[in-house]
Amino acid sequence: MSEPFLADPGPVREFCDARWEDEILPLVRDHIRVPAVSPAYDPEWEARGHLDRAVDAAAAWLRAVPLPGLRTELLRAPGRTPLIFFEVPGAGARSEETVLFYGHLDKQPEGEGWTGGRTAWEPSFDGTRLYGRGGADDGYALPASVTAIRALAEQGAARPRCVGVFEAGEESGSPDLDHWFEVLADRIGEVGLVVCLDSGAGDYERLWLVTSLRGACGGTLDVRVLGDGAHSGDAGGVVPSSFRVLRQLLDRVEDAATGMLRPAVLHGEVPPERREQTREAAALLGDGVRERFDWYGDTSAVADDPGELLLNRAWRPSLEVTGADGLPPVASAGNVLRPRTRVKLALRLPPTVDAAAAVAELGRLLEADPPYGAAVRFTPDRVLADGWHAPAEEPWLSAALSGASRACFDGADVARIGQGGTIPLMGKLSRQFPGAQFLACGVLGPGANAHGPNESLHVPYARRLTASLSLTLNAFAVREPEEAG
């Protein structure tokens, strides 16, 4: 075979499309059927064995892939979530430079509200979208990564050395990833490009590069006013409602009228280049920023300007009550002044805000000088995560992404967007590999509804994303010497 070369986009797309049809779709369907709920939501995960089933199936597929030099390892340790590691040698002048792929195989819980006869654990394909929990988030990522490498190998095109780390604890904050990275440090080596496929897209018409991710922290706020509940006619007007006390406490953190969070420590500056990229994304997406959600009735967004909504989602903090105790179902709610109200708080943070400082300030505000002397306790979550802000793009990466998008999306150029979700690993990798470039992307566009009912994978976009990734790997391998510096 001659010296590896620049890939031809046409055959790359054809190869990726064929592999999606014959291999990846069946694999993702099987992955959806496994209720591999992340440990944070299933304390009995080891005994149930679903996470092990998910990683075993993915590893078995990897071991059958006809890709020369592909080595697969499944890492396990008592009490730790399992992890898949793969390594593929490169080809060409820069064959020793390393690209690190990242994704995960654990899932959010089933949840409620699935419609159209769909369920979380049984795949349903309508010709465009594959419905089911864990298909888009993130079961497609491992086979898509390997297929992108294979597309270059099939042509004999230049490609870098590639390693993959696919964990089973991301939805729980990646509690075991530091351990596994320490175990794998020598085998991973120095990384020049990080590829994360666990993020989103503004639409399905072009390649989207994710430039930032928000951080996350939270905890449980418990307000107690009585030892036992009391007749509401007897206690009402004498005993303060625990719910009203809780409302007062939350108002210290959030302006209920606007949703703006009050503490200055929760806010960060938006870099000028991100503001400009946000304006460009808003111009492309327009009303699509709002229309991606399943609005009920006459509910409206918190702002009219799509640019402001994108900044809110990516660069401003937000608070959500994600669960509650002490509130009986409406159908069985008696006339009782309840003794306590307990809620779960989830706080999303701007990419540059320190999560530890944020959660400490949250606890201080909520517990200080409680109204009526009520018993108030804030218990921070054990796992918190800083956000991530991508390093400046090197010229080769900007050119490669533009070329890949135009080749795979009918001439549409690449676009950039900040995402509101959190991937704990990204900040760690930025610190571990300060000279690396980052390609964060994914299939979580309009209607994907990750973490909610009717989660779906937009298969045509996933196919084009796979081919775009392949062309970008090729560009990394053939870039000029000054670009490699």
Tab-separated table of N, CA and C in Angstrom, residues 110 120 142 152 252 336 357 367 388:
chain	number	residue	atom	x	y	z
A	110	GLU	N	-35.512	5.403	33.643
A	110	GLU	CA	-36.558	5.301	32.631
A	110	GLU	C	-37.409	6.565	32.550
A	120	ALA	N	-38.958	3.151	27.426
A	120	ALA	CA	-37.528	3.449	27.562
A	120	ALA	C	-36.654	2.299	27.106
A	142	LEU	N	-19.612	5.045	20.894
A	142	LEU	CA	-18.498	4.115	20.724
A	142	LEU	C	-18.461	3.540	19.299
A	152	LEU	N	-11.279	5.571	7.347
A	152	LEU	CA	-9.954	5.964	6.855
A	152	LEU	C	-9.105	4.748	6.533
A	252	ARG	N	-33.891	33.825	48.426
A	252	ARG	CA	-32.567	34.381	48.697
A	252	ARG	C	-31.605	34.074	47.542
A	336	VAL	N	-53.910	18.785	56.463
A	336	VAL	CA	-52.829	18.696	57.446
A	336	VAL	C	-51.802	19.783	57.181
A	357	ALA	N	-17.004	26.602	45.305
A	357	ALA	CA	-17.344	27.899	45.889
A	357	ALA	C	-18.835	28.171	45.760
A	367	GLU	N	-29.015	28.352	54.917
A	367	GLU	CA	-29.072	27.975	56.343
A	367	GLU	C	-29.007	29.160	57.293
A	388	TRP	N	-16.681	23.825	31.582
A	388	TRP	CA	-15.573	23.696	30.644
A	388	TRP	C	-15.701	24.748	29.561
